[in-house]
Amino acid sequence: AEAAENHDEL
Amino acid sequence: MNVFRLTGDIAHLLAIILLLMKIWKTRSCAGVSGKSQMMFALVFTTRYLDLITNFISLYNTTMKMIFIASSYGTLYLMFLKFRATYDSNHDTFRMEFLVVPVAGLSFLVNHDFSPLEILWTFSIYLESVAILPQLFMISKTGEAETITSHYLFALGSYRALYILNWVYRFYFEGFFDLIAVVAGCVQTVLYCDFFYLYITKVWKGKKLTLPA
């Protein structure tokens, strides 16, 4: 997984 | 979005509403750890800074705003409006024992060494242990009001449901966030003892009391 993913979870 | 995540989010929202209702209806925050609530407010604040930088969905933005607002609302009720009912004698867990190591770890183990990402990581780690002062308080007093135990059950269920969500996302979306998964598992494990007591006592109509 790439770094600093798009944090779409709460 | 999958069913596990949606029900997890709903459980989380329900937990927060239950706690606010308990405090509001009984005009008292007795038995509630102000330290856990302070840490939850810190968790939401440090995690949802991306509200400013990154739009994901209307659902995401709305929920984040509700979580931030309700966490500060809870603090307002506990430390200002119903301050006299705050049971600080039993809320003796030392927050620095959690916040300091968690801050250190978030600098060392993160996806990216950038301010927002470190704060996100900090919030994930802190959330995993933020309930400890509350559980410690219950172990000190040996009991919890039934509404407080419902709150804790909803709050614990939320992360357990998120684990199912991560399993689902791993298989069907190839998504895997090691930091969130490990911290989420730790968080869920911390509730296991409580879950056992809740199911064996509260589901049978009894008050949650600890074995002597």
Coordinates of N, CA and C in Angstrom, one line a residue:
Chain A
A1 N 0.8 -1.2 0.0 CA 0.0 0.0 0.0 C 0.9 1.3 0.0
E2 N 0.4 2.3 -0.7 CA 1.3 3.5 -0.8 C 1.2 4.2 0.5
A3 N 2.2 5.1 0.8 CA 2.2 5.8 2.0 C 1.1 6.9 2.1
A4 N 0.7 7.2 3.3 CA -0.3 8.3 3.4 C -1.5 8.1 2.5
E5 N -2.2 7.0 2.7 CA -3.4 6.7 1.9 C -4.4 7.7 2.2
N6 N -5.3 7.8 1.3 CA -6.5 8.6 1.4 C -7.4 8.0 2.5
H7 N -7.3 8.5 3.7 CA -8.0 7.9 4.8 C -9.5 8.1 4.7
D8 N -10.2 7.2 4.1 CA -11.6 7.4 3.8 C -12.5 6.8 5.0
E9 N -11.8 6.1 6.0 CA -12.6 5.6 7.1 C -12.7 6.6 8.2
L10 N -13.7 6.3 9.1 CA -13.9 7.3 10.2 C -13.0 7.0 11.4
Chain B
M1 N -17.8 1.5 0.8 CA -18.7 1.3 1.9 C -19.2 -0.1 1.9
N2 N -19.1 -0.8 2.9 CA -19.8 -2.1 3.0 C -20.6 -2.2 4.3
V3 N -21.3 -3.3 4.4 CA -22.3 -3.4 5.6 C -21.6 -3.3 6.9
F4 N -20.4 -3.9 7.0 CA -19.7 -3.9 8.3 C -19.3 -2.5 8.7
R5 N -18.8 -1.8 7.7 CA -18.3 -0.4 8.1 C -19.5 0.4 8.4
L6 N -20.6 0.3 7.7 CA -21.8 1.1 7.9 C -22.3 0.8 9.3
T7 N -22.4 -0.5 9.6 CA -23.0 -0.8 11.0 C -22.0 -0.4 12.1
G8 N -20.7 -0.5 11.7 CA -19.7 0.0 12.7 C -19.8 1.5 13.0
D9 N -20.0 2.2 11.9 CA -20.2 3.7 12.1 C -21.5 4.0 12.9
I10 N -22.5 3.2 12.6 CA -23.8 3.4 13.3 C -23.6 3.1 14.8
A11 N -22.9 2.0 15.0 CA -22.6 1.6 16.5 C -21.9 2.7 17.2
H12 N -20.9 3.3 16.4 CA -20.1 4.4 17.0 C -21.0 5.6 17.3
L13 N -21.8 5.9 16.4 CA -22.7 7.1 16.5 C -23.7 6.8 17.7
L14 N -24.2 5.6 17.7 CA -25.2 5.2 18.8 C -24.5 5.3 20.1
A15 N -23.2 4.9 20.2 CA -22.5 4.9 21.5 C -22.4 6.4 22.0
I16 N -22.1 7.3 21.1 CA -21.9 8.7 21.5 C -23.3 9.3 21.9
I17 N -24.3 8.9 21.2 CA -25.7 9.4 21.5 C -26.1 8.9 22.9
L18 N -25.8 7.6 23.1 CA -26.2 6.9 24.4 C -25.5 7.7 25.5
L19 N -24.3 8.0 25.4 CA -23.5 8.7 26.4 C -24.1 10.1 26.7
L20 N -24.4 10.8 25.6 CA -24.9 12.1 25.8 C -26.3 12.1 26.4
M21 N -27.1 11.1 26.0 CA -28.4 10.9 26.6 C -28.4 10.6 28.1
K22 N -27.4 9.7 28.4 CA -27.3 9.3 29.8 C -27.0 10.6 30.7
I23 N -26.0 11.4 30.2 CA -25.6 12.5 31.0 C -26.8 13.5 31.0
W24 N -27.4 13.7 29.9 CA -28.5 14.7 29.8 C -29.7 14.3 30.6
K25 N -30.2 13.1 30.5 CA -31.4 12.6 31.2 C -31.2 12.5 32.7
T26 N -30.0 12.0 33.1 CA -29.8 11.8 34.5 C -29.2 13.1 35.2
R27 N -28.9 14.1 34.3 CA -28.3 15.3 34.7 C -27.0 15.0 35.5
S28 N -26.3 13.9 35.1 CA -25.1 13.5 35.9 C -24.2 12.7 35.0
C29 N -22.9 13.0 35.2 CA -21.9 12.2 34.5 C -21.2 11.2 35.4
A30 N -21.8 10.9 36.5 CA -21.2 9.9 37.5 C -20.9 8.6 36.7
G31 N -19.7 8.1 37.0 CA -19.3 6.8 36.4 C -18.7 6.9 35.0
V32 N -18.7 8.1 34.5 CA -18.1 8.3 33.2 C -16.7 8.9 33.4
S33 N -15.7 8.4 32.7 CA -14.3 8.9 32.8 C -14.1 10.1 31.9
G34 N -13.9 11.2 32.6 CA -13.6 12.5 31.8 C -12.3 12.4 31.1
K35 N -11.4 11.5 31.6 CA -10.1 11.3 30.9 C -10.3 10.6 29.5
S36 N -11.1 9.5 29.5 CA -11.4 8.9 28.3 C -12.1 9.8 27.3
Q37 N -13.0 10.6 27.8 CA -13.7 11.6 26.9 C -12.8 12.6 26.4
M38 N -11.8 13.1 27.2 CA -10.9 14.1 26.7 C -10.0 13.5 25.6
M39 N -9.6 12.2 25.8 CA -8.8 11.6 24.8 C -9.6 11.3 23.5
F40 N -10.9 11.0 23.6 CA -11.7 10.8 22.4 C -11.8 12.2 21.6
A41 N -11.9 13.3 22.4 CA -12.0 14.6 21.7 C -10.7 14.8 21.0
L42 N -9.6 14.5 21.6 CA -8.3 14.7 21.0 C -8.1 13.7 19.8
V43 N -8.6 12.5 19.9 CA -8.6 11.6 18.8 C -9.3 12.2 17.6
F44 N -10.5 12.6 17.8 CA -11.3 13.1 16.6 C -10.7 14.4 16.1
T45 N -10.1 15.3 16.9 CA -9.5 16.5 16.5 C -8.3 16.2 15.6
T46 N -7.4 15.3 16.1 CA -6.2 15.1 15.3 C -6.5 14.2 14.1
R47 N -7.5 13.4 14.1 CA -7.7 12.6 12.9 C -8.5 13.3 11.8
Y48 N -9.4 14.2 12.2 CA -10.2 14.8 11.2 C -9.8 16.2 10.7
L49 N -8.5 16.5 10.8 CA -7.9 17.7 10.3 C -8.0 17.7 8.8
D50 N -8.1 16.5 8.2 CA -8.3 16.4 6.7 C -9.6 16.8 6.2
L51 N -10.5 17.2 7.1 CA -11.8 17.9 6.7 C -11.4 19.1 5.9
I52 N -10.3 19.8 6.2 CA -9.9 21.0 5.6 C -9.2 20.7 4.3
T53 N -8.5 19.7 4.2 CA -7.6 19.5 3.1 C -8.1 18.5 2.0
N54 N -9.1 17.6 2.4 CA -9.4 16.5 1.6 C -10.9 16.2 1.7
F55 N -11.7 16.3 0.6 CA -13.1 16.0 0.6 C -13.3 14.5 0.1
I56 N -13.9 13.7 0.9 CA -14.1 12.3 0.5 C -15.6 12.1 0.1
S57 N -16.5 12.4 0.9 CA -17.9 12.3 0.6 C -18.7 13.1 1.6
L58 N -20.0 13.3 1.2 CA -20.8 14.1 2.1 C -21.0 13.3 3.4
Y59 N -21.2 11.9 3.3 CA -21.3 11.1 4.4 C -20.1 11.2 5.4
N60 N -18.9 11.1 4.8 CA -17.7 11.2 5.5 C -17.6 12.5 6.3
T61 N -17.8 13.6 5.5 CA -17.7 15.0 6.1 C -18.7 15.1 7.3
T62 N -20.0 14.7 7.0 CA -21.0 14.9 8.0 C -20.7 14.1 9.3
M63 N -20.3 12.8 9.1 CA -20.0 12.0 10.3 C -18.8 12.6 11.1
K64 N -17.8 13.1 10.4 CA -16.6 13.6 11.1 C -17.1 14.8 11.9
M65 N -17.9 15.7 11.3 CA -18.3 16.9 12.0 C -19.2 16.5 13.2
I66 N -20.0 15.5 13.1 CA -20.9 15.0 14.2 C -20.0 14.5 15.3
F67 N -19.0 13.7 14.9 CA -18.1 13.1 16.0 C -17.3 14.2 16.7
I68 N -16.8 15.2 16.0 CA -16.0 16.2 16.6 C -16.9 17.0 17.5
A69 N -18.1 17.4 17.0 CA -19.0 18.3 17.8 C -19.5 17.5 19.0
S70 N -19.8 16.3 18.9 CA -20.4 15.5 20.0 C -19.3 15.3 21.1
S71 N -18.1 15.1 20.7 CA -17.0 14.9 21.7 C -16.8 16.1 22.5
Y72 N -16.9 17.3 21.9 CA -16.7 18.5 22.7 C -18.0 18.8 23.4
G73 N -19.1 18.4 22.9 CA -20.4 18.6 23.6 C -20.3 17.7 24.9
T74 N -19.8 16.5 24.8 CA -19.7 15.7 26.0 C -18.8 16.3 27.0
L75 N -17.7 16.9 26.6 CA -16.7 17.5 27.5 C -17.4 18.7 28.2
Y76 N -18.2 19.5 27.4 CA -18.9 20.6 27.9 C -19.8 20.2 29.1
L77 N -20.6 19.1 28.8 CA -21.5 18.6 29.8 C -20.8 18.1 31.1
M78 N -19.7 17.4 30.8 CA -18.9 16.8 32.0 C -18.2 17.9 32.8
F79 N -17.5 18.8 32.1 CA -16.6 19.7 32.8 C -17.2 21.1 33.1
L80 N -18.3 21.4 32.5 CA -18.9 22.7 32.8 C -20.3 22.5 33.4
K81 N -21.2 22.1 32.5 CA -22.6 22.0 32.9 C -22.9 21.1 34.2
F82 N -22.4 19.9 34.1 CA -22.7 19.0 35.2 C -21.4 18.6 36.0
R83 N -20.5 19.6 36.0 CA -19.2 19.4 36.7 C -19.3 18.8 38.1
A84 N -20.3 19.2 38.8 CA -20.5 18.8 40.2 C -20.7 17.3 40.3
T85 N -21.2 16.7 39.2 CA -21.4 15.2 39.3 C -20.3 14.4 38.8
Y86 N -19.2 15.1 38.4 CA -18.1 14.3 37.8 C -17.3 13.6 38.9
D87 N -17.1 12.3 38.7 CA -16.6 11.5 39.8 C -15.1 11.4 39.7
S88 N -14.4 12.5 39.9 CA -13.0 12.6 39.6 C -12.1 11.7 40.6
N89 N -12.7 11.5 41.8 CA -12.0 10.6 42.7 C -11.7 9.2 42.2
H90 N -12.6 8.8 41.3 CA -12.4 7.4 40.8 C -11.8 7.4 39.4
D91 N -11.6 8.7 38.8 CA -11.0 8.8 37.5 C -9.5 9.1 37.6
T92 N -8.8 8.1 38.1 CA -7.4 8.4 38.5 C -6.3 7.8 37.5
F93 N -6.8 7.3 36.4 CA -5.8 6.8 35.4 C -4.9 8.0 34.9
R94 N -3.6 7.7 34.8 CA -2.7 8.8 34.4 C -2.7 8.9 32.8
M95 N -3.3 9.9 32.3 CA -3.3 10.1 30.8 C -2.0 10.1 30.2
E96 N -1.0 10.8 30.9 CA 0.3 10.9 30.2 C 1.0 9.5 29.9
F97 N 0.5 8.5 30.7 CA 1.1 7.2 30.5 C 0.6 6.6 29.1
L98 N -0.5 7.2 28.6 CA -0.9 6.8 27.3 C -0.5 7.7 26.2
V99 N -0.7 9.0 26.5 CA -0.5 10.0 25.4 C 1.0 10.1 25.0
V100 N 1.9 10.1 26.0 CA 3.3 10.2 25.7 C 3.8 9.1 24.8
P101 N 3.6 7.8 25.3 CA 4.1 6.7 24.4 C 3.5 6.6 23.1
V102 N 2.2 7.0 23.0 CA 1.4 7.0 21.8 C 2.0 8.0 20.8
A103 N 2.3 9.2 21.4 CA 2.9 10.3 20.5 C 4.3 9.8 20.0
G104 N 5.1 9.2 20.9 CA 6.4 8.7 20.4 C 6.2 7.7 19.3
L105 N 5.3 6.8 19.5 CA 5.1 5.7 18.5 C 4.6 6.2 17.2
S106 N 3.8 7.3 17.3 CA 3.3 7.8 16.0 C 4.4 8.5 15.2
F107 N 5.4 9.0 15.9 CA 6.6 9.5 15.1 C 7.4 8.4 14.5
L108 N 7.5 7.3 15.2 CA 8.3 6.2 14.8 C 7.7 5.3 13.7
V109 N 6.4 5.0 13.9 CA 5.8 4.0 13.0 C 4.6 4.7 12.4
N110 N 4.7 5.1 11.1 CA 3.7 5.8 10.4 C 3.8 5.5 8.9
H111 N 2.8 5.9 8.2 CA 2.8 5.6 6.7 C 3.7 6.7 6.0
D112 N 3.8 7.9 6.6 CA 4.5 9.0 5.9 C 4.9 10.0 7.0
F113 N 6.1 10.5 7.0 CA 6.5 11.4 8.0 C 6.1 12.8 7.6
S114 N 4.8 13.1 7.7 CA 4.3 14.4 7.4 C 3.4 14.8 8.6
P115 N 3.2 16.1 8.9 CA 2.5 16.5 10.0 C 1.1 15.9 10.1
L116 N 0.3 16.0 9.0 CA -1.1 15.4 9.0 C -1.1 13.9 9.2
E117 N -0.1 13.3 8.6 CA -0.1 11.8 8.7 C 0.3 11.3 10.1
I118 N 1.2 12.1 10.7 CA 1.7 11.7 12.0 C 0.5 12.0 13.0
L119 N -0.2 13.0 12.8 CA -1.4 13.3 13.7 C -2.5 12.2 13.5
W120 N -2.7 11.8 12.2 CA -3.6 10.7 11.9 C -3.2 9.5 12.7
T121 N -1.9 9.1 12.6 CA -1.4 7.9 13.2 C -1.5 8.0 14.7
F122 N -1.2 9.2 15.3 CA -1.4 9.5 16.7 C -2.8 9.2 17.1
S123 N -3.8 9.6 16.3 CA -5.2 9.5 16.7 C -5.6 8.0 16.6
I124 N -5.0 7.3 15.7 CA -5.4 5.8 15.6 C -4.8 5.1 16.8
Y125 N -3.6 5.4 17.2 CA -3.0 4.7 18.3 C -3.7 5.1 19.6
L126 N -4.0 6.4 19.7 CA -4.6 6.9 21.0 C -6.0 6.3 21.1
E127 N -6.7 6.2 20.0 CA -8.1 5.7 20.1 C -8.0 4.3 20.6
S128 N -7.0 3.5 20.2 CA -7.0 2.1 20.6 C -6.9 1.9 22.1
V129 N -6.3 2.9 22.8 CA -6.2 2.8 24.3 C -7.0 3.8 25.1
A130 N -7.7 4.7 24.4 CA -8.4 5.8 25.1 C -9.5 5.3 26.1
I131 N -9.9 4.1 25.9 CA -11.0 3.6 26.8 C -10.4 3.1 28.1
L132 N -9.1 3.0 28.2 CA -8.6 2.4 29.4 C -8.9 3.2 30.7
P133 N -8.9 4.5 30.8 CA -9.3 5.2 32.0 C -10.8 4.8 32.4
Q134 N -11.7 4.6 31.4 CA -13.0 4.3 31.6 C -13.1 2.9 32.2
L135 N -12.4 1.9 31.6 CA -12.4 0.6 32.2 C -11.8 0.5 33.5
F136 N -10.7 1.3 33.7 CA -10.0 1.4 35.0 C -11.0 1.9 36.1
M137 N -11.8 2.9 35.7 CA -12.8 3.5 36.6 C -13.8 2.4 37.1
I138 N -14.3 1.7 36.1 CA -15.2 0.6 36.4 C -14.6 -0.4 37.3
S139 N -13.4 -0.7 37.1 CA -12.7 -1.8 38.0 C -12.5 -1.2 39.4
K140 N -12.3 0.1 39.5 CA -12.2 0.7 40.8 C -13.5 0.7 41.6
T141 N -14.6 1.1 40.9 CA -15.8 1.2 41.6 C -16.5 -0.2 41.6
G142 N -16.1 -1.1 40.8 CA -16.7 -2.4 40.8 C -18.0 -2.6 40.1
E143 N -18.5 -1.5 39.4 CA -19.8 -1.5 38.8 C -19.9 -0.4 37.7
A144 N -21.0 -0.6 36.9 CA -21.3 0.5 35.9 C -22.8 0.6 35.8
E145 N -23.3 1.8 35.6 CA -24.7 1.9 35.4 C -25.1 1.2 34.1
T146 N -26.3 0.7 34.0 CA -26.7 -0.1 32.8 C -26.5 0.7 31.5
I147 N -26.9 2.0 31.5 CA -26.8 2.8 30.3 C -25.3 3.0 29.9
T148 N -24.5 3.1 30.9 CA -23.0 3.2 30.7 C -22.5 2.0 30.0
S149 N -23.0 0.8 30.5 CA -22.5 -0.4 29.9 C -23.0 -0.6 28.5
H150 N -24.3 -0.1 28.2 CA -24.7 -0.1 26.8 C -23.8 0.8 25.9
Y151 N -23.5 1.9 26.5 CA -22.5 2.8 25.8 C -21.2 2.1 25.4
L152 N -20.7 1.4 26.4 CA -19.4 0.7 26.2 C -19.5 -0.4 25.2
F153 N -20.7 -1.1 25.3 CA -20.9 -2.2 24.3 C -21.0 -1.7 22.9
A154 N -21.7 -0.6 22.7 CA -21.8 0.0 21.3 C -20.4 0.5 20.9
L155 N -19.7 1.1 21.8 CA -18.4 1.6 21.4 C -17.4 0.5 21.1
G156 N -17.4 -0.6 21.8 CA -16.5 -1.7 21.6 C -16.9 -2.4 20.3
S157 N -18.3 -2.5 20.0 CA -18.8 -3.2 18.8 C -18.3 -2.5 17.6
Y158 N -18.2 -1.2 17.7 CA -17.8 -0.4 16.5 C -16.5 -0.9 15.9
R159 N -15.4 -1.0 16.8 CA -14.1 -1.4 16.3 C -14.1 -2.9 15.8
A160 N -14.9 -3.7 16.6 CA -15.0 -5.1 16.2 C -15.6 -5.2 14.8
L161 N -16.6 -4.4 14.5 CA -17.3 -4.4 13.2 C -16.3 -3.9 12.1
Y162 N -15.4 -2.9 12.5 CA -14.4 -2.4 11.6 C -13.4 -3.5 11.2
I163 N -13.2 -4.4 12.1 CA -12.2 -5.5 11.8 C -12.8 -6.4 10.6
L164 N -14.1 -6.7 10.8 CA -14.8 -7.4 9.7 C -14.8 -6.6 8.4
N165 N -14.9 -5.3 8.5 CA -14.8 -4.4 7.3 C -13.4 -4.5 6.7
W166 N -12.4 -4.6 7.5 CA -11.0 -4.6 7.0 C -10.8 -6.0 6.3
V167 N -11.4 -7.1 6.9 CA -11.3 -8.4 6.2 C -11.9 -8.3 4.9
Y168 N -13.1 -7.7 4.8 CA -13.9 -7.6 3.6 C -13.1 -6.8 2.6
R169 N -12.6 -5.6 3.0 CA -11.9 -4.7 2.1 C -10.6 -5.4 1.6
F170 N -9.9 -6.2 2.4 CA -8.7 -6.9 2.0 C -9.0 -7.9 0.8
Y171 N -10.1 -8.6 1.0 CA -10.5 -9.6 0.0 C -11.1 -9.0 -1.3
F172 N -11.9 -8.0 -1.1 CA -12.7 -7.5 -2.2 C -12.2 -6.2 -2.8
E173 N -11.3 -5.5 -2.1 CA -10.8 -4.2 -2.6 C -9.3 -4.2 -2.7
G174 N -8.7 -5.2 -2.1 CA -7.2 -5.2 -2.0 C -6.7 -4.1 -1.1
F175 N -7.6 -3.6 -0.2 CA -7.2 -2.5 0.7 C -6.7 -3.1 2.0
F176 N -5.6 -2.6 2.5 CA -5.0 -3.1 3.8 C -4.2 -2.0 4.4
D177 N -4.6 -1.5 5.6 CA -3.9 -0.5 6.3 C -3.4 -1.1 7.6
L178 N -2.1 -1.5 7.6 CA -1.6 -2.3 8.7 C -1.7 -1.5 10.1
I179 N -1.5 -0.2 10.0 CA -1.6 0.6 11.3 C -3.0 0.6 11.8
A180 N -4.0 0.8 11.0 CA -5.3 0.8 11.5 C -5.8 -0.6 11.9
V181 N -5.3 -1.6 11.2 CA -5.7 -3.0 11.6 C -5.1 -3.4 12.9
V182 N -3.9 -3.2 13.1 CA -3.2 -3.6 14.3 C -3.8 -2.9 15.5
A183 N -3.9 -1.5 15.4 CA -4.5 -0.7 16.5 C -5.9 -1.1 16.7
G184 N -6.7 -1.4 15.7 CA -8.1 -1.7 15.8 C -8.3 -3.1 16.5
C185 N -7.3 -4.0 16.3 CA -7.4 -5.3 17.0 C -7.0 -5.1 18.4
V186 N -6.0 -4.3 18.7 CA -5.7 -4.0 20.1 C -6.9 -3.4 20.8
Q187 N -7.5 -2.4 20.2 CA -8.6 -1.7 20.7 C -9.8 -2.7 21.1
T188 N -10.0 -3.6 20.1 CA -11.1 -4.6 20.3 C -10.8 -5.6 21.5
V189 N -9.5 -6.0 21.5 CA -9.1 -7.0 22.6 C -9.3 -6.4 24.0
L190 N -9.1 -5.1 24.1 CA -9.2 -4.4 25.4 C -10.7 -4.5 25.9
Y191 N -11.6 -4.7 25.0 CA -13.0 -4.8 25.4 C -13.5 -6.2 25.8
C192 N -12.7 -7.2 25.5 CA -13.1 -8.6 25.6 C -13.7 -8.9 26.9
D193 N -12.9 -8.5 28.0 CA -13.4 -8.8 29.3 C -14.7 -8.1 29.6
F194 N -14.8 -6.9 29.2 CA -16.1 -6.2 29.3 C -17.2 -6.8 28.6
F195 N -17.0 -7.2 27.3 CA -18.0 -7.9 26.5 C -18.5 -9.1 27.3
Y196 N -17.6 -9.9 27.8 CA -18.0 -11.1 28.6 C -18.9 -10.8 29.7
L197 N -18.6 -9.8 30.5 CA -19.4 -9.4 31.6 C -20.7 -8.8 31.2
Y198 N -20.7 -8.0 30.1 CA -21.9 -7.4 29.6 C -22.9 -8.5 29.1
I199 N -22.4 -9.5 28.4 CA -23.3 -10.5 27.9 C -23.8 -11.4 29.0
T200 N -22.9 -11.7 29.9 CA -23.4 -12.7 31.0 C -24.2 -12.0 32.1
K201 N -24.1 -10.6 32.2 CA -24.9 -9.9 33.2 C -26.0 -9.1 32.6
V202 N -25.6 -8.1 31.8 CA -26.6 -7.1 31.4 C -27.6 -7.7 30.5
W203 N -27.2 -8.6 29.6 CA -28.2 -9.3 28.8 C -29.2 -10.1 29.6
K204 N -28.8 -10.5 30.8 CA -29.7 -11.2 31.7 C -30.5 -10.3 32.6
G205 N -30.4 -9.0 32.4 CA -31.2 -8.1 33.1 C -30.6 -7.6 34.4
K206 N -29.3 -8.0 34.6 CA -28.6 -7.6 35.8 C -27.7 -6.4 35.6
K207 N -27.4 -5.7 36.7 CA -26.5 -4.6 36.6 C -25.0 -5.1 36.4
L208 N -24.2 -4.3 35.7 CA -22.8 -4.8 35.5 C -22.0 -4.6 36.7
T209 N -21.7 -5.7 37.4 CA -20.8 -5.6 38.5 C -19.6 -6.5 38.3
L210 N -18.5 -6.2 38.9 CA -17.4 -7.0 38.8 C -17.3 -8.1 39.8
P211 N -16.8 -9.3 39.5 CA -16.7 -10.3 40.5 C -15.7 -9.8 41.6
A212 N -16.0 -10.1 42.9 CA -15.2 -9.6 44.0 C -13.8 -10.2 43.9

